[in-house]
Amino acid sequence: ALVGGDPRMGGIDFQHTLIHELLHGKSHVRYQRVPSGSPDTFQEEELGVARRNQNGELRFMGFNEAITEALTKRTMLGIRDRKDYEVRDDLQKLAEQVATSRKKVSESKNRPGDVEPDDIYGCVEDGGKIITQSFTKGDERNILRFLVKEIYRTKTSGHASPDAVFDEFASAMVNGSTKQIEGLINQTFGAGAWEVVGDDSVTAGERLVSLESRLRRIGEGLPPEPER
């Protein structure tokens, strides 16, 4: 991947992209020769938690990106907490206030916020304007965040904390074994929920609504999906 950055940001956006791509580089990958191609033609069959199905479609790509970006966020915030680089607290607080206000307006109109306040990882002042950089894949990470929260809340896994649940997803991305997280998701949200998570043919928002519906129906003692 090509790694660039906005020179006004002092390298922090470069750091974000670099960490994200390095995490992809450390993730599980398995190649397979393309049957219809030349002998030296290969394609990814598995990439992190993504898998190619019988139709040749690489599924769970959005979810794989969500895990990667969540790990990127954890890494960068850890660096910031150690004060390895300077952050202008006044700009950071102002940017977070703006994000909070925009989120409230969006929620009042029943639509997702532009950016979560804690997703802003860098900001600078340029010509009287505040320029911000934020963590990406917000819609996909909303799914991941919801899964982690509910798996922990319902005690499906017996993990000691939400972070411990998230570690299961991070491990799956790195080692390529999805059996554990597939089991946790299906146990919490009902059989077939894993396929809902990986259905990139619909938006992340639609997948999240489906998972919320499944959890609500299970709580009411109903099957996770209505009979068809």
Coordinates of C-alpha atoms in Angstrom, one line a residue:
A1 CA 0.0 0.0 0.0
L2 CA 1.1 3.6 -0.7
V3 CA 1.5 5.5 2.6
G4 CA 1.2 9.3 2.4
G5 CA 0.1 12.1 4.7
D6 CA -1.0 15.7 5.1
P7 CA 2.2 17.7 5.8
R8 CA 0.1 20.0 8.1
M9 CA -0.5 17.1 10.5
G10 CA 3.1 16.7 11.4
G11 CA 3.3 13.1 10.5
I12 CA 0.5 11.8 12.8
D13 CA -1.7 10.8 9.8
F14 CA 1.3 9.1 8.2
Q15 CA 1.7 7.2 11.5
H16 CA -2.0 6.1 11.4
T17 CA -1.8 4.8 7.9
L18 CA 1.5 3.1 8.5
I19 CA 0.2 1.3 11.7
H20 CA -3.0 0.2 9.9
E21 CA -1.1 -1.2 6.9
L22 CA 1.5 -2.9 9.1
L23 CA -1.3 -4.6 11.0
H24 CA -2.6 -5.9 7.7
G25 CA 0.9 -7.2 7.0
K26 CA 1.0 -9.1 10.3
S27 CA -2.5 -10.6 9.7
H28 CA -3.2 -14.1 8.5
V29 CA -3.2 -14.6 4.8
R30 CA -3.5 -17.7 2.6
Y31 CA -3.1 -17.7 -1.1
Q32 CA -4.4 -20.2 -3.6
R33 CA -3.7 -20.8 -7.3
V34 CA -6.5 -19.5 -9.5
P35 CA -7.8 -22.6 -11.4
S36 CA -8.6 -20.6 -14.6
G37 CA -5.4 -18.6 -14.6
S38 CA -1.8 -19.3 -15.6
P39 CA 0.2 -21.6 -13.3
D40 CA 1.7 -18.6 -11.4
T41 CA -1.6 -16.8 -10.8
F42 CA -2.7 -16.7 -7.2
Q43 CA -5.3 -14.9 -5.2
E44 CA -6.1 -14.4 -1.5
E45 CA -8.4 -17.1 -0.2
E46 CA -8.2 -15.9 3.4
L47 CA -7.2 -12.4 4.6
G48 CA -7.4 -11.9 8.3
V49 CA -11.0 -13.0 9.1
A50 CA -12.1 -12.5 5.5
R51 CA -12.9 -15.7 3.5
R52 CA -13.6 -16.3 -0.2
N53 CA -16.8 -18.1 -0.7
Q54 CA -17.8 -20.6 -3.4
N55 CA -18.8 -17.8 -5.7
G56 CA -15.3 -16.4 -5.5
E57 CA -16.4 -13.4 -3.4
L58 CA -14.1 -12.4 -0.5
R59 CA -16.5 -11.9 2.4
F60 CA -16.1 -10.3 5.8
M61 CA -13.7 -7.7 4.3
G62 CA -15.6 -4.8 6.0
F63 CA -15.4 -6.6 9.3
N64 CA -11.7 -7.4 8.8
E65 CA -11.1 -3.7 8.2
A66 CA -13.0 -2.8 11.4
I67 CA -10.8 -5.1 13.5
T68 CA -7.7 -3.7 11.9
E69 CA -8.7 -0.1 12.5
A70 CA -9.8 -0.8 16.1
L71 CA -6.3 -2.2 16.7
T72 CA -4.8 0.8 15.0
K73 CA -6.8 3.1 17.4
R74 CA -5.7 1.1 20.4
T75 CA -2.1 1.3 19.4
M76 CA -2.1 5.0 18.6
L77 CA -4.0 6.0 21.7
G78 CA -1.5 4.0 23.7
I79 CA 1.3 6.0 22.1
R80 CA -0.4 9.2 22.8
D81 CA -1.0 8.3 26.4
R82 CA 2.8 7.7 26.8
K83 CA 3.3 11.3 25.5
D84 CA 5.5 10.2 22.7
Y85 CA 4.3 13.1 20.7
E86 CA 2.8 16.5 21.5
V87 CA -0.9 17.0 21.2
R88 CA -2.3 20.5 21.5
D89 CA -4.9 19.9 24.2
D90 CA -6.8 23.0 23.4
L91 CA -7.3 22.0 19.8
Q92 CA -8.1 18.4 20.7
K93 CA -10.8 19.4 23.2
L94 CA -12.3 21.9 20.8
A95 CA -12.4 19.3 18.0
E96 CA -14.0 16.8 20.4
Q97 CA -16.6 19.3 21.4
V98 CA -17.5 20.0 17.8
A99 CA -17.7 16.2 17.1
T100 CA -20.0 15.8 20.2
S101 CA -22.3 18.6 19.0
R102 CA -22.5 17.2 15.5
K103 CA -23.2 13.7 16.9
K104 CA -26.1 15.0 19.0
V105 CA -27.6 16.8 15.9
S106 CA -27.3 13.6 13.8
E107 CA -28.8 11.4 16.5
S108 CA -31.7 13.9 16.9
K109 CA -32.4 13.3 13.2
N110 CA -32.1 9.5 13.7
R111 CA -29.0 9.1 11.7
P112 CA -25.4 8.1 12.6
G113 CA -23.0 10.8 13.8
D114 CA -20.2 12.0 11.5
V115 CA -17.5 10.9 13.9
E116 CA -17.3 9.7 17.4
P117 CA -15.5 12.3 19.6
D118 CA -12.8 9.9 20.7
D119 CA -12.1 9.0 17.1
I120 CA -10.2 12.2 16.5
Y121 CA -6.6 11.4 16.8
G122 CA -5.0 14.6 15.6
C123 CA -5.8 18.2 14.8
V124 CA -3.9 21.4 13.7
E125 CA -4.9 25.0 13.2
D126 CA -4.4 26.2 9.6
G127 CA -5.5 29.7 8.5
G128 CA -7.9 30.0 11.4
K129 CA -9.5 26.7 10.7
I130 CA -9.1 23.5 12.8
I131 CA -8.1 20.5 10.6
T132 CA -8.8 17.1 12.1
Q133 CA -7.9 13.6 11.4
S134 CA -10.1 10.7 12.6
F135 CA -10.0 7.0 12.8
T136 CA -11.8 5.4 9.8
K137 CA -14.2 2.5 9.2
G138 CA -16.7 4.0 11.7
D139 CA -19.8 2.2 10.5
E140 CA -18.0 -1.2 10.5
R141 CA -16.4 -0.5 13.9
N142 CA -19.9 0.2 15.3
I143 CA -20.8 -3.5 14.5
L144 CA -17.6 -4.7 16.2
R145 CA -18.2 -2.4 19.2
F146 CA -21.8 -3.7 19.5
L147 CA -20.7 -7.4 19.2
V148 CA -18.0 -6.9 21.9
K149 CA -20.4 -5.1 24.3
E150 CA -23.2 -7.6 24.0
I151 CA -21.0 -10.7 24.1
Y152 CA -19.6 -9.4 27.3
R153 CA -22.9 -8.1 28.7
T154 CA -24.7 -11.4 28.1
K155 CA -21.7 -13.3 29.6
T156 CA -21.7 -15.7 26.6
S157 CA -17.9 -15.9 26.8
G158 CA -17.1 -15.5 30.5
H159 CA -14.4 -13.0 29.6
A160 CA -13.3 -10.7 32.4
S161 CA -13.8 -7.4 30.4
P162 CA -14.9 -6.1 27.0
D163 CA -11.2 -5.7 26.1
A164 CA -10.7 -9.4 26.7
V165 CA -13.6 -10.1 24.3
F166 CA -12.1 -7.8 21.7
D167 CA -8.7 -9.6 22.0
E168 CA -10.5 -12.7 20.6
F169 CA -11.3 -10.8 17.5
A170 CA -7.8 -9.4 17.2
S171 CA -6.3 -12.9 17.6
A172 CA -8.6 -14.2 14.9
M173 CA -7.4 -11.6 12.5
V174 CA -3.8 -12.4 13.2
N175 CA -3.9 -16.2 13.3
G176 CA -6.7 -16.8 10.9
S177 CA -8.8 -19.0 13.1
T178 CA -12.4 -17.7 13.2
K179 CA -14.0 -20.6 15.0
Q180 CA -13.9 -19.0 18.4
I181 CA -15.4 -15.6 17.4
E182 CA -18.0 -17.4 15.1
G183 CA -19.1 -19.4 18.1
L184 CA -19.3 -16.4 20.4
I185 CA -21.4 -14.4 17.8
N186 CA -23.8 -17.3 17.1
Q187 CA -24.3 -18.1 20.8
T188 CA -25.1 -14.5 21.5
F189 CA -27.1 -13.5 18.5
G190 CA -28.5 -16.8 17.3
A191 CA -27.5 -19.3 14.6
G192 CA -26.6 -17.6 11.4
A193 CA -25.5 -14.3 13.0
W194 CA -21.9 -14.9 11.8
E195 CA -23.1 -14.8 8.2
V196 CA -25.0 -11.6 8.9
V197 CA -21.8 -9.9 10.1
G198 CA -19.9 -10.9 7.0
D199 CA -22.6 -10.0 4.5
D200 CA -20.9 -7.1 2.6
S201 CA -23.7 -7.0 0.1
V202 CA -25.7 -4.8 2.5
T203 CA -24.5 -1.7 4.4
A204 CA -22.9 -1.9 7.8
G205 CA -25.9 0.0 9.2
E206 CA -28.3 -2.7 7.9
R207 CA -26.2 -5.4 9.4
L208 CA -26.2 -3.7 12.8
V209 CA -30.0 -3.3 12.7
S210 CA -30.3 -7.0 11.9
L211 CA -28.1 -7.9 14.9
E212 CA -30.0 -5.6 17.2
S213 CA -33.2 -7.2 16.0
R214 CA -31.9 -10.7 16.6
L215 CA -30.8 -9.9 20.2
R216 CA -34.2 -8.3 20.9
R217 CA -36.1 -11.3 19.7
I218 CA -33.9 -13.7 21.6
G219 CA -34.6 -11.6 24.8
E220 CA -38.3 -12.0 24.1
G221 CA -38.0 -15.7 23.8
L222 CA -38.5 -15.7 20.1
P223 CA -36.3 -17.2 17.3
P224 CA -33.6 -14.8 16.2
E225 CA -35.3 -14.3 12.8
P226 CA -39.0 -14.4 11.9
E227 CA -40.2 -17.5 10.1
R228 CA -40.4 -17.0 6.3

